mmCIF file of C-alpha atoms in Angstrom:
data_model
loop_
_atom_site.group_PDB
_atom_site.id
_atom_site.type_symbol
_atom_site.label_atom_id
_atom_site.label_comp_id
_atom_site.label_asym_id
_atom_site.label_seq_id
_atom_site.Cartn_x
_atom_site.Cartn_y
_atom_site.Cartn_z
ATOM 1 C CA ALA A 1 9.508 9.855 -31.131
ATOM 2 C CA PHE A 2 12.454 8.669 -29.004
ATOM 3 C CA THR A 3 15.838 10.421 -29.467
ATOM 4 C CA PRO A 4 19.135 9.768 -28.495
ATOM 5 C CA ARG A 5 18.705 13.056 -26.643
ATOM 6 C CA LEU A 6 15.760 11.802 -24.724
ATOM 7 C CA PHE A 7 17.611 8.330 -23.955
ATOM 8 C CA GLY A 8 20.207 10.421 -22.811
ATOM 9 C CA PHE A 9 17.866 12.369 -20.952
ATOM 10 C CA TRP A 10 15.789 9.180 -19.393
ATOM 11 C CA VAL A 11 19.347 7.495 -18.693
ATOM 12 C CA LEU A 12 20.586 10.544 -16.982
ATOM 13 C CA PHE A 13 17.333 11.147 -15.197
ATOM 14 C CA THR A 14 16.959 7.746 -13.749
ATOM 15 C CA ALA A 15 20.732 7.802 -12.574
ATOM 16 C CA ILE A 16 20.316 10.905 -10.652
ATOM 17 C CA ALA A 17 16.858 9.305 -9.304
ATOM 18 C CA ILE A 18 18.795 6.525 -7.901
ATOM 19 C CA PHE A 19 21.287 8.755 -6.455
ATOM 20 C CA VAL A 20 18.916 10.461 -4.549
ATOM 21 C CA VAL A 21 17.582 7.963 -3.363
ATOM 22 C CA ILE A 22 20.908 5.799 -1.877
ATOM 23 C CA ARG A 23 22.710 9.064 -0.978
ATOM 24 C CA PHE A 24 19.970 11.264 0.383
ATOM 25 C CA GLY A 25 17.581 8.906 1.749
ATOM 26 C CA ILE A 26 14.588 10.331 -0.626
ATOM 27 C CA PHE A 27 14.332 13.306 1.430
ATOM 28 C CA PHE A 28 13.176 11.228 4.533
ATOM 29 C CA PRO A 29 13.386 12.008 7.803
ATOM 30 C CA ASP A 30 15.696 9.221 9.431
ATOM 31 C CA ARG A 31 17.870 9.088 6.936
ATOM 32 C CA MET A 32 16.587 5.781 5.168
ATOM 33 C CA ASN A 33 18.776 3.697 3.227
ATOM 34 C CA LEU A 34 18.245 1.090 0.943
ATOM 35 C CA GLU A 35 18.400 -1.839 3.061
ATOM 36 C CA LYS A 36 15.994 -0.003 5.263
ATOM 37 C CA LEU A 37 13.724 1.211 2.117
ATOM 38 C CA GLY A 38 13.650 -3.171 1.697
ATOM 39 C CA TRP A 39 16.180 -3.408 -1.102
ATOM 40 C CA HIS A 40 17.914 -6.379 -0.730
ATOM 41 C CA ARG A 41 18.493 -9.418 -2.177
ATOM 42 C CA HIS A 42 17.059 -12.022 0.606
ATOM 43 C CA ALA A 43 15.330 -14.819 -0.948
ATOM 44 C CA LEU A 44 15.602 -12.962 -4.522
ATOM 45 C CA GLY A 45 14.036 -16.181 -6.467
ATOM 46 C CA LYS A 46 11.375 -16.169 -4.229
ATOM 47 C CA ASN A 47 10.564 -12.581 -4.783
ATOM 48 C CA LEU A 48 11.057 -12.436 -8.328
ATOM 49 C CA VAL A 49 8.366 -15.631 -8.781
ATOM 50 C CA LEU A 50 6.052 -13.333 -6.387
ATOM 51 C CA GLY A 51 6.798 -10.226 -8.770
ATOM 52 C CA VAL A 52 5.544 -12.488 -11.817
ATOM 53 C CA LEU A 53 2.495 -13.388 -9.981
ATOM 54 C CA GLY A 54 2.054 -9.889 -8.727
ATOM 55 C CA PHE A 55 2.357 -8.989 -12.617
ATOM 56 C CA GLY A 56 -0.422 -11.697 -13.299
ATOM 57 C CA VAL A 57 -2.785 -10.109 -11.216
ATOM 58 C CA CYS A 58 -2.209 -6.649 -12.561
ATOM 59 C CA PHE A 59 -2.381 -8.268 -16.474
ATOM 60 C CA LEU A 60 -5.824 -9.941 -15.373
ATOM 61 C CA VAL A 61 -6.967 -6.683 -13.488
ATOM 62 C CA THR A 62 -6.129 -4.320 -16.515
ATOM 63 C CA GLU A 63 -8.169 -7.209 -18.783
ATOM 64 C CA LEU A 64 -10.777 -6.647 -17.101
ATOM 65 C CA ALA A 65 -11.142 -3.062 -17.072
ATOM 66 C CA LEU A 66 -10.316 -2.797 -20.854
ATOM 67 C CA ARG A 67 -13.299 -5.072 -21.260
ATOM 68 C CA PHE A 68 -15.685 -3.106 -19.299
ATOM 69 C CA ILE A 69 -14.884 -0.389 -20.441
ATOM 70 C CA GLY A 70 -14.632 -1.547 -24.055
ATOM 71 C CA THR A 71 -11.385 -0.183 -25.375
ATOM 72 C CA GLY A 72 -9.970 -3.680 -26.724
ATOM 73 C CA ASN A 73 -8.331 -5.904 -24.619
ATOM 74 C CA PHE A 74 -4.706 -6.806 -23.379
ATOM 75 C CA GLU A 75 -4.110 -8.790 -26.163
ATOM 76 C CA SER A 76 -4.258 -5.427 -28.377
ATOM 77 C CA LEU A 77 -1.610 -3.398 -26.101
ATOM 78 C CA PHE A 78 0.500 -6.326 -26.093
ATOM 79 C CA THR A 79 0.560 -6.385 -29.663
ATOM 80 C CA SER A 80 0.992 -2.814 -30.016
ATOM 81 C CA PHE A 81 4.099 -3.281 -27.664
ATOM 82 C CA LEU A 82 5.325 -5.765 -29.281
ATOM 83 C CA ASN A 83 5.024 -3.578 -32.866
ATOM 84 C CA GLN A 84 7.002 -0.758 -31.247
ATOM 85 C CA SER A 85 10.456 0.013 -32.445
ATOM 86 C CA PRO A 86 13.530 -1.298 -29.861
ATOM 87 C CA GLU A 87 14.166 2.505 -29.263
ATOM 88 C CA GLN A 88 10.650 2.899 -28.049
ATOM 89 C CA ARG A 89 10.917 -0.663 -25.831
ATOM 90 C CA MET A 90 13.802 0.962 -24.382
ATOM 91 C CA ALA A 91 12.385 3.862 -23.635
ATOM 92 C CA TYR A 92 9.482 2.095 -21.692
ATOM 93 C CA LEU A 93 12.079 -0.141 -19.945
ATOM 94 C CA LEU A 94 14.107 3.145 -18.510
ATOM 95 C CA ILE A 95 10.905 4.650 -17.613
ATOM 96 C CA GLY A 96 9.852 1.249 -15.677
ATOM 97 C CA ILE A 97 13.104 1.252 -14.064
ATOM 98 C CA HIS A 98 12.804 4.396 -12.453
ATOM 99 C CA ALA A 99 9.115 4.350 -11.973
ATOM 100 C CA SER A 100 9.139 0.925 -10.250
ATOM 101 C CA PHE A 101 12.316 2.077 -8.155
ATOM 102 C CA LEU A 102 11.183 5.421 -7.167
ATOM 103 C CA GLU A 103 7.805 4.265 -6.351
ATOM 104 C CA GLU A 104 8.373 1.082 -4.533
ATOM 105 C CA SER A 105 10.743 3.174 -2.335
ATOM 106 C CA VAL A 106 8.264 5.663 -1.369
ATOM 107 C CA PHE A 107 4.857 3.971 -1.250
ATOM 108 C CA ARG A 108 5.876 0.600 -0.317
ATOM 109 C CA GLY A 109 9.530 1.317 1.413
ATOM 110 C CA TYR A 110 8.449 3.783 3.343
ATOM 111 C CA LEU A 111 5.411 5.463 3.022
ATOM 112 C CA GLN A 112 3.285 1.924 3.920
ATOM 113 C CA PRO A 113 5.641 0.527 6.899
ATOM 114 C CA HIS A 114 5.271 3.824 9.138
ATOM 115 C CA LEU A 115 1.291 3.612 8.217
ATOM 116 C CA ALA A 116 0.917 -0.230 9.266
ATOM 117 C CA SER A 117 2.711 0.800 12.856
ATOM 118 C CA ARG A 118 0.218 3.284 13.344
ATOM 119 C CA LEU A 119 -2.964 2.306 11.411
ATOM 120 C CA GLY A 120 -2.407 -1.832 11.045
ATOM 121 C CA LYS A 121 -0.857 -3.310 8.052
ATOM 122 C CA TRP A 122 -3.779 -3.767 5.801
ATOM 123 C CA PRO A 123 -5.319 -0.214 6.640
ATOM 124 C CA ALA A 124 -1.880 0.822 5.438
ATOM 125 C CA ILE A 125 -1.981 -1.209 2.113
ATOM 126 C CA LEU A 126 -5.203 0.479 1.263
ATOM 127 C CA VAL A 127 -4.310 3.809 2.262
ATOM 128 C CA VAL A 128 -1.009 3.784 0.143
ATOM 129 C CA ALA A 129 -2.694 2.055 -2.545
ATOM 130 C CA PHE A 130 -5.303 5.379 -2.581
ATOM 131 C CA VAL A 131 -2.501 7.368 -2.535
ATOM 132 C CA PHE A 132 -0.925 6.112 -5.167
ATOM 133 C CA ALA A 133 -3.630 5.675 -7.929
ATOM 134 C CA PHE A 134 -3.997 9.653 -7.101
ATOM 135 C CA TYR A 135 -0.664 10.204 -7.553
ATOM 136 C CA HIS A 136 -0.499 8.873 -11.391
ATOM 137 C CA LEU A 137 -3.484 11.648 -11.733
ATOM 138 C CA GLN A 138 -6.094 8.966 -13.401
ATOM 139 C CA PHE A 139 -9.199 10.944 -11.893
ATOM 140 C CA ASN A 140 -11.443 8.967 -14.305
ATOM 141 C CA PRO A 141 -13.008 6.264 -12.212
ATOM 142 C CA ILE A 142 -12.272 2.868 -14.299
ATOM 143 C CA PRO A 143 -7.806 3.939 -14.612
ATOM 144 C CA LEU A 144 -8.298 4.953 -11.026
ATOM 145 C CA LEU A 145 -9.938 1.754 -9.333
ATOM 146 C CA VAL A 146 -7.149 -0.117 -11.974
ATOM 147 C CA LYS A 147 -4.265 1.725 -10.177
ATOM 148 C CA PHE A 148 -5.766 1.237 -6.846
ATOM 149 C CA LEU A 149 -5.813 -2.054 -7.497
ATOM 150 C CA PHE A 150 -2.365 -2.014 -8.838
ATOM 151 C CA GLY A 151 -1.382 -0.245 -5.576
ATOM 152 C CA ILE A 152 -3.072 -3.186 -3.378
ATOM 153 C CA THR A 153 -1.390 -5.594 -5.491
ATOM 154 C CA PHE A 154 1.744 -4.028 -4.930
ATOM 155 C CA GLY A 155 1.098 -3.228 -1.396
ATOM 156 C CA VAL A 156 0.141 -7.335 -0.604
ATOM 157 C CA LEU A 157 3.835 -7.911 -2.425
ATOM 158 C CA ALA A 158 5.435 -5.651 -0.125
ATOM 159 C CA LEU A 159 4.565 -7.956 2.974
ATOM 160 C CA SER A 160 7.574 -10.261 1.390
ATOM 161 C CA GLY A 161 9.817 -7.743 3.377
ATOM 162 C CA SER A 162 11.719 -6.582 0.255
ATOM 163 C CA ARG A 163 10.876 -4.211 -2.838
ATOM 164 C CA ILE A 164 12.264 -6.517 -5.393
ATOM 165 C CA ALA A 165 8.575 -8.058 -5.968
ATOM 166 C CA PRO A 166 6.470 -5.394 -5.694
ATOM 167 C CA ALA A 167 9.308 -3.567 -8.437
ATOM 168 C CA THR A 168 9.462 -6.584 -10.714
ATOM 169 C CA ALA A 169 4.958 -6.748 -11.257
ATOM 170 C CA HIS A 170 5.782 -2.988 -10.979
ATOM 171 C CA LEU A 171 8.064 -2.878 -13.746
ATOM 172 C CA LEU A 172 6.726 -5.742 -15.874
ATOM 173 C CA ILE A 173 3.249 -4.086 -16.082
ATOM 174 C CA CYS A 174 4.695 -0.641 -16.790
ATOM 175 C CA LEU A 175 6.588 -2.228 -19.684
ATOM 176 C CA VAL A 176 3.307 -3.936 -21.101
ATOM 177 C CA LEU A 177 1.348 -1.024 -20.518
ATOM 178 C CA ALA A 178 3.802 1.440 -21.997
ATOM 179 C CA GLU A 179 3.306 4.066 -19.072
#
C-alpha cells in the first residue's frame, strides 16, 4: 500500500538521484553534465510530440504482446490504472520520473552515443536496447522482447538529440503500465 512514508521515500530518492546525475555526472568518466547527456530544451515542443508518438509505438507493442500471450489487452491495463487511488497514481508518476530520467541519462544519454561512435548509429541502438531489456530483469521471452522494442523506440527517439523525446515516451508508458 502507498503510504505517506513511502511517498516521502520516493520524493527523497528521486531528488537524490537527480542530484547525483547533475553533480557527479552519474559517475561517468568525463564528468558528464545534463547538456552533454542531451537534457536541453531545444525544440521542446517537437521533442514532446515525438515522445507522445513514441508512447504510441510502445502502446501498440504492449497491446500486441498482451493479445499474443492472452492475458488481456491494453484497455484492461488502462482501466486498471484509472481505478487506482490518487496516491497510487502519484507513486507511479514518481517512479516514472525517476526511471525515465535516470535510464534515459544512462542508456540514451551516455551509452548509446559512446557505442554509436564505435559501432555506428543503428548497431548502438540495438545493443543499448538489448542491455535495457535485460536491465529490467524480464527473462520471459515476451516481456524481454517488449522491453527490447521499447529500447529500440527510445533509442530512435534519442536521435532527435534530446533526452526529452525518449523520456516522455518512457514516462508515459511507465504511468500506464504502472511499472
